[in-house]
Structure formats: structure tokens, C-alpha cells
Amino acid sequence: MSISVSTLCMLLMLSCFNLGAYLKVADAQRTWCIANPSTSNTELIANLDYACSHVGCSLIQQGSSCFYPNNYLHHASFAMNLYYQRSGRHRSDCNFSNSGLISFSDPSFRSCNYETGGGIVESHRSENQTSETWCVAKPATENSMLQENINFACNHVDCTPIQDGGPCYNPTTLVNHASFAMNLYYQTTQRTNTSCDFKGSGLIVNRNPSYGNCTF
């Protein structure tokens, strides 16, 4: 039994429509996956090992374009992003036991390019969707820039939570403290893209980076 061209086209349209009922691209903008700046080294190593067991991580090996800065946050973020991109860019692909953040800003650094294939792909039944955004420091940001960001932001907002004894003091890393201060500045300046730029070192993310008693 032969099928006419018009009937075939109709069947293809229906198939695409039915598929769209389950999957959609959440937005047209590009997305990346990074590690939460407060993630412990133990968790970062676990994320790194898991991601690199599924994707090629040669670019973060010594001598390659993404080896520097040689720290777990950057290396894990690079590997987590590769896994997120190659797995289809679903929210769950950037979960990593709640240590992953989906970024709407490019984490690439100098000659190290973080791969991206587009926006988040999700089902219509996806949970925990939010229009809220936060600002964190790019994983590869140099310490001098992180300190500069802290100094600038804390001249405009209250940074007592990252002082000794405050709920966001630990982990005592510049990237964690800078991310808290940068986000507070971002939130108090109406969350404009420019208020999370910080000379190209800020990233806008779609999941709350808060941890423990530390509220972003």
C-alpha cells in the first residue's frame, strides 16, 4: 500500500508535535555547567572522576589549553560542562549531587574554551524551574581579580557574612567569598547583566548557590 507525499508529511508533523510534548529547548541562549564555588575539593574530585569516565578530558591535562589555572574548581567545571553538553544539556546532567550550576554566561578563560551546544533541554514536566538568577565568579578567575571583586562589591554591600564567624566564611576561599559578594551586589542592583560582569569574571547562573547556613 503506497502513501501519498501529503500523508507522509502529515505523519512527520504529528511525530514532531508529539515529541515536542515531552521535550523542548528551554531558551534560545547558550548554557554551560560549572561547579558551585563552595564545593569541597573532595566533591570536585568525585565530579571530575565521574565526568572524565564518560567524556574526554585531555584538554585539562598538563600542557593542554585548559590545564591552567591548575585547581580542582576549574578542572571539575570544565569536565562537568563537557558531560552536560555531551549528555544533552538537561538540568539533571548538571546536577552532580547538587554541586552543579547551569550558567547563562560563558566560563571560557583565555585560550580555554568551554564547549556549548545551546540552551537547556527539558521536559514539560520538569520540576524546580525558576526565573531567578544569581551571580558567581568564573571558576578560572585569578586570585587578584577575585580580591578586586570582593573589594569593589563590599564597598557597596554588607559583606559581614563572609567575615570570620559569619555563616558564609567557610569555605575560606577567595572564589567562594567573591561569589557571595558579587551576588549580593548583583541582587541589589536589579540583576542586570552588567552588574554581574566584573570585568568578564562573573557568571549568571539559574540555581541558588546557597549552602548550609549561607544564603545567597
PDB file of C-alpha atoms in Angstrom:
ATOM      1  CA  MET A   1       0.000   0.000   0.000  1.00  0.00           C
ATOM      2  CA  SER A   2       1.552   3.307  -1.083  1.00  0.00           C
ATOM      3  CA  ILE A   3       1.429   6.513   0.994  1.00  0.00           C
ATOM      4  CA  SER A   4       0.973   9.856  -0.679  1.00  0.00           C
ATOM      5  CA  VAL A   5       3.509  12.640  -0.155  1.00  0.00           C
ATOM      6  CA  SER A   6       0.931  14.793   1.642  1.00  0.00           C
ATOM      7  CA  THR A   7       0.079  11.957   4.040  1.00  0.00           C
ATOM      8  CA  LEU A   8       3.743  11.318   4.760  1.00  0.00           C
ATOM      9  CA  CYS A   9       4.308  14.994   5.534  1.00  0.00           C
ATOM     10  CA  MET A  10       1.332  14.988   7.893  1.00  0.00           C
ATOM     11  CA  LEU A  11       2.679  11.951   9.745  1.00  0.00           C
ATOM     12  CA  LEU A  12       6.072  13.599  10.144  1.00  0.00           C
ATOM     13  CA  MET A  13       4.456  16.756  11.500  1.00  0.00           C
ATOM     14  CA  LEU A  14       2.445  14.758  14.033  1.00  0.00           C
ATOM     15  CA  SER A  15       5.581  12.902  15.149  1.00  0.00           C
ATOM     16  CA  CYS A  16       7.437  16.161  15.716  1.00  0.00           C
ATOM     17  CA  PHE A  17       4.458  17.585  17.592  1.00  0.00           C
ATOM     18  CA  ASN A  18       4.261  14.557  19.888  1.00  0.00           C
ATOM     19  CA  LEU A  19       7.985  14.726  20.585  1.00  0.00           C
ATOM     20  CA  GLY A  20       7.631  18.390  21.448  1.00  0.00           C
ATOM     21  CA  ALA A  21       5.071  17.458  24.075  1.00  0.00           C
ATOM     22  CA  TYR A  22       7.855  15.833  26.070  1.00  0.00           C
ATOM     23  CA  LEU A  23      10.993  17.760  25.183  1.00  0.00           C
ATOM     24  CA  LYS A  24      11.721  21.384  24.481  1.00  0.00           C
ATOM     25  CA  VAL A  25      14.637  23.780  24.433  1.00  0.00           C
ATOM     26  CA  ALA A  26      14.057  25.975  27.440  1.00  0.00           C
ATOM     27  CA  ASP A  27      15.581  29.058  25.865  1.00  0.00           C
ATOM     28  CA  ALA A  28      17.470  30.088  22.771  1.00  0.00           C
ATOM     29  CA  GLN A  29      20.541  31.249  24.645  1.00  0.00           C
ATOM     30  CA  ARG A  30      23.608  29.122  25.192  1.00  0.00           C
ATOM     31  CA  THR A  31      24.225  27.395  28.510  1.00  0.00           C
ATOM     32  CA  TRP A  32      27.139  25.845  30.340  1.00  0.00           C
ATOM     33  CA  CYS A  33      27.625  23.774  33.506  1.00  0.00           C
ATOM     34  CA  ILE A  34      30.034  24.774  36.283  1.00  0.00           C
ATOM     35  CA  ALA A  35      30.724  23.684  39.843  1.00  0.00           C
ATOM     36  CA  ASN A  36      29.287  25.682  42.718  1.00  0.00           C
ATOM     37  CA  PRO A  37      32.182  27.820  44.084  1.00  0.00           C
ATOM     38  CA  SER A  38      31.540  26.469  47.591  1.00  0.00           C
ATOM     39  CA  THR A  39      32.017  22.821  46.541  1.00  0.00           C
ATOM     40  CA  SER A  40      34.644  20.970  48.579  1.00  0.00           C
ATOM     41  CA  ASN A  41      37.743  19.531  46.922  1.00  0.00           C
ATOM     42  CA  THR A  42      36.526  16.029  47.775  1.00  0.00           C
ATOM     43  CA  GLU A  43      33.302  16.627  45.845  1.00  0.00           C
ATOM     44  CA  LEU A  44      35.139  18.311  42.995  1.00  0.00           C
ATOM     45  CA  ILE A  45      37.476  15.332  42.627  1.00  0.00           C
ATOM     46  CA  ALA A  46      34.478  12.976  42.607  1.00  0.00           C
ATOM     47  CA  ASN A  47      32.787  15.106  39.912  1.00  0.00           C
ATOM     48  CA  LEU A  48      35.995  15.216  37.911  1.00  0.00           C
ATOM     49  CA  ASP A  49      36.456  11.452  38.058  1.00  0.00           C
ATOM     50  CA  TYR A  50      32.833  10.770  37.138  1.00  0.00           C
ATOM     51  CA  ALA A  51      32.704  13.204  34.216  1.00  0.00           C
ATOM     52  CA  CYS A  52      36.071  12.133  32.817  1.00  0.00           C
ATOM     53  CA  SER A  53      34.975   8.499  32.870  1.00  0.00           C
ATOM     54  CA  HIS A  54      32.322   9.467  30.303  1.00  0.00           C
ATOM     55  CA  VAL A  55      33.982  12.214  28.232  1.00  0.00           C
ATOM     56  CA  GLY A  56      37.490  13.008  27.059  1.00  0.00           C
ATOM     57  CA  CYS A  57      39.319  15.313  29.479  1.00  0.00           C
ATOM     58  CA  SER A  58      42.612  15.671  27.624  1.00  0.00           C
ATOM     59  CA  LEU A  59      42.274  19.470  27.473  1.00  0.00           C
ATOM     60  CA  ILE A  60      42.758  19.795  31.237  1.00  0.00           C
ATOM     61  CA  GLN A  61      45.882  17.646  31.250  1.00  0.00           C
ATOM     62  CA  GLN A  62      49.248  19.322  31.790  1.00  0.00           C
ATOM     63  CA  GLY A  63      50.432  21.067  28.639  1.00  0.00           C
ATOM     64  CA  SER A  64      46.924  21.464  27.210  1.00  0.00           C
ATOM     65  CA  SER A  65      44.961  24.673  26.705  1.00  0.00           C
ATOM     66  CA  CYS A  66      42.744  24.266  29.787  1.00  0.00           C
ATOM     67  CA  PHE A  67      45.277  22.993  32.325  1.00  0.00           C
ATOM     68  CA  TYR A  68      45.728  26.447  33.886  1.00  0.00           C
ATOM     69  CA  PRO A  69      44.672  27.553  36.378  1.00  0.00           C
ATOM     70  CA  ASN A  70      45.624  24.231  37.920  1.00  0.00           C
ATOM     71  CA  ASN A  71      42.889  23.920  40.536  1.00  0.00           C
ATOM     72  CA  TYR A  72      40.050  21.493  41.182  1.00  0.00           C
ATOM     73  CA  LEU A  73      37.256  24.050  40.719  1.00  0.00           C
ATOM     74  CA  HIS A  74      38.308  24.918  37.187  1.00  0.00           C
ATOM     75  CA  HIS A  75      39.186  21.365  36.143  1.00  0.00           C
ATOM     76  CA  ALA A  76      35.972  19.922  37.579  1.00  0.00           C
ATOM     77  CA  SER A  77      33.868  22.670  35.995  1.00  0.00           C
ATOM     78  CA  PHE A  78      35.431  22.032  32.599  1.00  0.00           C
ATOM     79  CA  ALA A  79      34.783  18.288  32.839  1.00  0.00           C
ATOM     80  CA  MET A  80      31.268  18.754  34.247  1.00  0.00           C
ATOM     81  CA  ASN A  81      30.432  21.064  31.365  1.00  0.00           C
ATOM     82  CA  LEU A  82      31.676  18.542  28.803  1.00  0.00           C
ATOM     83  CA  TYR A  83      29.475  15.899  30.406  1.00  0.00           C
ATOM     84  CA  TYR A  84      26.488  18.272  30.454  1.00  0.00           C
ATOM     85  CA  GLN A  85      26.924  19.177  26.779  1.00  0.00           C
ATOM     86  CA  ARG A  86      27.510  15.611  25.544  1.00  0.00           C
ATOM     87  CA  SER A  87      24.610  14.222  27.611  1.00  0.00           C
ATOM     88  CA  GLY A  88      22.081  16.547  26.013  1.00  0.00           C
ATOM     89  CA  ARG A  89      22.020  19.625  28.295  1.00  0.00           C
ATOM     90  CA  HIS A  90      19.203  18.503  30.594  1.00  0.00           C
ATOM     91  CA  ARG A  91      19.084  20.063  34.052  1.00  0.00           C
ATOM     92  CA  SER A  92      19.835  16.668  35.574  1.00  0.00           C
ATOM     93  CA  ASP A  93      23.043  16.448  33.508  1.00  0.00           C
ATOM     94  CA  CYS A  94      24.433  19.345  35.562  1.00  0.00           C
ATOM     95  CA  ASN A  95      23.258  18.188  38.965  1.00  0.00           C
ATOM     96  CA  PHE A  96      26.321  16.324  40.281  1.00  0.00           C
ATOM     97  CA  SER A  97      24.764  15.749  43.724  1.00  0.00           C
ATOM     98  CA  ASN A  98      23.525  19.364  43.784  1.00  0.00           C
ATOM     99  CA  SER A  99      27.018  20.771  43.235  1.00  0.00           C
ATOM    100  CA  GLY A 100      26.482  21.875  39.624  1.00  0.00           C
ATOM    101  CA  LEU A 101      25.178  25.239  38.403  1.00  0.00           C
ATOM    102  CA  ILE A 102      23.864  25.961  34.904  1.00  0.00           C
ATOM    103  CA  SER A 103      25.384  29.191  33.657  1.00  0.00           C
ATOM    104  CA  PHE A 104      23.963  31.610  31.088  1.00  0.00           C
ATOM    105  CA  SER A 105      27.412  33.242  30.780  1.00  0.00           C
ATOM    106  CA  ASP A 106      30.445  31.755  29.066  1.00  0.00           C
ATOM    107  CA  PRO A 107      33.002  30.359  31.577  1.00  0.00           C
ATOM    108  CA  SER A 108      35.737  30.236  28.919  1.00  0.00           C
ATOM    109  CA  PHE A 109      39.062  31.675  30.028  1.00  0.00           C
ATOM    110  CA  ARG A 110      41.813  32.958  27.756  1.00  0.00           C
ATOM    111  CA  SER A 111      42.615  30.118  25.315  1.00  0.00           C
ATOM    112  CA  CYS A 112      40.437  27.615  27.190  1.00  0.00           C
ATOM    113  CA  ASN A 113      37.031  27.313  25.549  1.00  0.00           C
ATOM    114  CA  TYR A 114      34.123  25.691  27.377  1.00  0.00           C
ATOM    115  CA  GLU A 115      32.024  23.811  24.826  1.00  0.00           C
ATOM    116  CA  THR A 116      28.341  24.662  24.393  1.00  0.00           C
ATOM    117  CA  GLY A 117      25.554  23.378  22.176  1.00  0.00           C
ATOM    118  CA  GLY A 118      22.721  25.724  23.142  1.00  0.00           C
ATOM    119  CA  GLY A 119      20.007  26.102  25.740  1.00  0.00           C
ATOM    120  CA  ILE A 120      18.651  23.774  28.400  1.00  0.00           C
ATOM    121  CA  VAL A 121      16.666  20.820  27.048  1.00  0.00           C
ATOM    122  CA  GLU A 122      13.936  19.723  29.418  1.00  0.00           C
ATOM    123  CA  SER A 123      10.570  18.015  29.635  1.00  0.00           C
ATOM    124  CA  HIS A 124       7.371  19.973  30.150  1.00  0.00           C
ATOM    125  CA  ARG A 125       7.079  18.153  33.444  1.00  0.00           C
ATOM    126  CA  SER A 126      10.428  19.392  34.696  1.00  0.00           C
ATOM    127  CA  GLU A 127      10.465  20.436  38.337  1.00  0.00           C
ATOM    128  CA  ASN A 128      12.234  23.201  40.197  1.00  0.00           C
ATOM    129  CA  GLN A 129      12.135  25.619  37.266  1.00  0.00           C
ATOM    130  CA  THR A 130      12.704  29.231  38.256  1.00  0.00           C
ATOM    131  CA  SER A 131      13.173  32.586  36.607  1.00  0.00           C
ATOM    132  CA  GLU A 132      15.522  33.664  39.400  1.00  0.00           C
ATOM    133  CA  THR A 133      19.213  34.136  38.699  1.00  0.00           C
ATOM    134  CA  TRP A 134      22.362  34.524  40.785  1.00  0.00           C
ATOM    135  CA  CYS A 135      25.892  35.749  40.128  1.00  0.00           C
ATOM    136  CA  VAL A 136      29.059  33.770  40.887  1.00  0.00           C
ATOM    137  CA  ALA A 137      32.718  34.050  39.977  1.00  0.00           C
ATOM    138  CA  LYS A 138      34.059  32.284  36.901  1.00  0.00           C
ATOM    139  CA  PRO A 139      35.921  29.107  38.033  1.00  0.00           C
ATOM    140  CA  ALA A 140      39.156  30.111  36.301  1.00  0.00           C
ATOM    141  CA  THR A 141      39.300  33.645  37.714  1.00  0.00           C
ATOM    142  CA  GLU A 142      42.708  34.606  39.052  1.00  0.00           C
ATOM    143  CA  ASN A 143      43.053  35.395  42.755  1.00  0.00           C
ATOM    144  CA  SER A 144      43.996  39.028  42.114  1.00  0.00           C
ATOM    145  CA  MET A 145      40.744  39.571  40.210  1.00  0.00           C
ATOM    146  CA  LEU A 146      38.710  37.745  42.870  1.00  0.00           C
ATOM    147  CA  GLN A 147      40.147  40.049  45.543  1.00  0.00           C
ATOM    148  CA  GLU A 148      39.423  43.070  43.366  1.00  0.00           C
ATOM    149  CA  ASN A 149      35.820  41.899  43.003  1.00  0.00           C
ATOM    150  CA  ILE A 150      35.498  41.450  46.768  1.00  0.00           C
ATOM    151  CA  ASN A 151      36.875  44.934  47.407  1.00  0.00           C
ATOM    152  CA  PHE A 152      34.566  46.530  44.863  1.00  0.00           C
ATOM    153  CA  ALA A 153      31.377  44.709  45.866  1.00  0.00           C
ATOM    154  CA  CYS A 154      31.963  45.079  49.604  1.00  0.00           C
ATOM    155  CA  ASN A 155      32.259  48.845  49.162  1.00  0.00           C
ATOM    156  CA  HIS A 156      28.594  48.767  48.084  1.00  0.00           C
ATOM    157  CA  VAL A 157      27.019  45.914  50.070  1.00  0.00           C
ATOM    158  CA  ASP A 158      27.227  44.348  53.531  1.00  0.00           C
ATOM    159  CA  CYS A 159      29.840  41.581  53.456  1.00  0.00           C
ATOM    160  CA  THR A 160      29.762  40.628  57.135  1.00  0.00           C
ATOM    161  CA  PRO A 161      28.509  37.077  56.290  1.00  0.00           C
ATOM    162  CA  ILE A 162      31.926  36.286  54.751  1.00  0.00           C
ATOM    163  CA  GLN A 163      33.863  37.696  57.713  1.00  0.00           C
ATOM    164  CA  ASP A 164      35.350  35.358  60.322  1.00  0.00           C
ATOM    165  CA  GLY A 165      32.464  33.884  62.305  1.00  0.00           C
ATOM    166  CA  GLY A 166      29.901  34.687  59.609  1.00  0.00           C
ATOM    167  CA  PRO A 167      27.691  31.963  58.039  1.00  0.00           C
ATOM    168  CA  CYS A 168      29.471  32.243  54.674  1.00  0.00           C
ATOM    169  CA  TYR A 169      33.053  32.436  55.960  1.00  0.00           C
ATOM    170  CA  ASN A 170      33.679  28.753  55.261  1.00  0.00           C
ATOM    171  CA  PRO A 171      34.985  27.541  52.913  1.00  0.00           C
ATOM    172  CA  THR A 172      37.623  30.246  53.294  1.00  0.00           C
ATOM    173  CA  THR A 173      38.443  30.533  49.607  1.00  0.00           C
ATOM    174  CA  LEU A 174      38.607  33.711  47.557  1.00  0.00           C
ATOM    175  CA  VAL A 175      36.296  32.271  44.917  1.00  0.00           C
ATOM    176  CA  ASN A 176      33.599  31.497  47.488  1.00  0.00           C
ATOM    177  CA  HIS A 177      33.879  34.863  49.220  1.00  0.00           C
ATOM    178  CA  ALA A 178      33.989  36.706  45.905  1.00  0.00           C
ATOM    179  CA  SER A 179      30.949  34.829  44.616  1.00  0.00           C
ATOM    180  CA  PHE A 180      28.947  35.783  47.717  1.00  0.00           C
ATOM    181  CA  ALA A 181      29.922  39.459  47.446  1.00  0.00           C
ATOM    182  CA  MET A 182      29.402  39.580  43.670  1.00  0.00           C
ATOM    183  CA  ASN A 183      25.956  38.018  44.004  1.00  0.00           C
ATOM    184  CA  LEU A 184      24.897  40.429  46.734  1.00  0.00           C
ATOM    185  CA  TYR A 185      25.952  43.347  44.525  1.00  0.00           C
ATOM    186  CA  TYR A 186      24.127  41.764  41.557  1.00  0.00           C
ATOM    187  CA  GLN A 187      20.914  41.280  43.542  1.00  0.00           C
ATOM    188  CA  THR A 188      20.929  44.814  44.952  1.00  0.00           C
ATOM    189  CA  THR A 189      21.473  46.391  41.530  1.00  0.00           C
ATOM    190  CA  GLN A 190      18.336  44.854  39.991  1.00  0.00           C
ATOM    191  CA  ARG A 191      20.122  41.831  38.483  1.00  0.00           C
ATOM    192  CA  THR A 192      21.241  43.476  35.271  1.00  0.00           C
ATOM    193  CA  ASN A 193      23.730  41.639  33.075  1.00  0.00           C
ATOM    194  CA  THR A 194      26.305  44.390  33.540  1.00  0.00           C
ATOM    195  CA  SER A 195      26.109  44.151  37.348  1.00  0.00           C
ATOM    196  CA  CYS A 196      27.449  40.573  37.121  1.00  0.00           C
ATOM    197  CA  ASP A 197      30.171  41.352  34.612  1.00  0.00           C
ATOM    198  CA  PHE A 198      33.065  42.224  36.935  1.00  0.00           C
ATOM    199  CA  LYS A 199      35.456  42.711  34.015  1.00  0.00           C
ATOM    200  CA  GLY A 200      34.344  39.424  32.454  1.00  0.00           C
ATOM    201  CA  SER A 201      34.836  37.352  35.612  1.00  0.00           C
ATOM    202  CA  GLY A 202      31.173  36.951  36.635  1.00  0.00           C
ATOM    203  CA  LEU A 203      28.700  34.288  35.567  1.00  0.00           C
ATOM    204  CA  ILE A 204      24.890  34.416  35.756  1.00  0.00           C
ATOM    205  CA  VAL A 205      23.507  31.053  36.934  1.00  0.00           C
ATOM    206  CA  ASN A 206      19.979  29.676  37.295  1.00  0.00           C
ATOM    207  CA  ARG A 207      20.271  27.732  40.554  1.00  0.00           C
ATOM    208  CA  ASN A 208      20.723  29.064  44.066  1.00  0.00           C
ATOM    209  CA  PRO A 209      24.390  28.663  45.166  1.00  0.00           C
ATOM    210  CA  SER A 210      23.395  28.827  48.858  1.00  0.00           C
ATOM    211  CA  TYR A 211      24.812  26.097  51.084  1.00  0.00           C
ATOM    212  CA  GLY A 212      24.414  25.144  54.742  1.00  0.00           C
ATOM    213  CA  ASN A 213      23.547  28.292  56.683  1.00  0.00           C
ATOM    214  CA  CYS A 214      24.977  30.544  53.968  1.00  0.00           C
ATOM    215  CA  THR A 215      22.228  32.238  51.963  1.00  0.00           C
ATOM    216  CA  PHE A 216      22.973  33.844  48.613  1.00  0.00           C
TER     217      PHE A 216
END
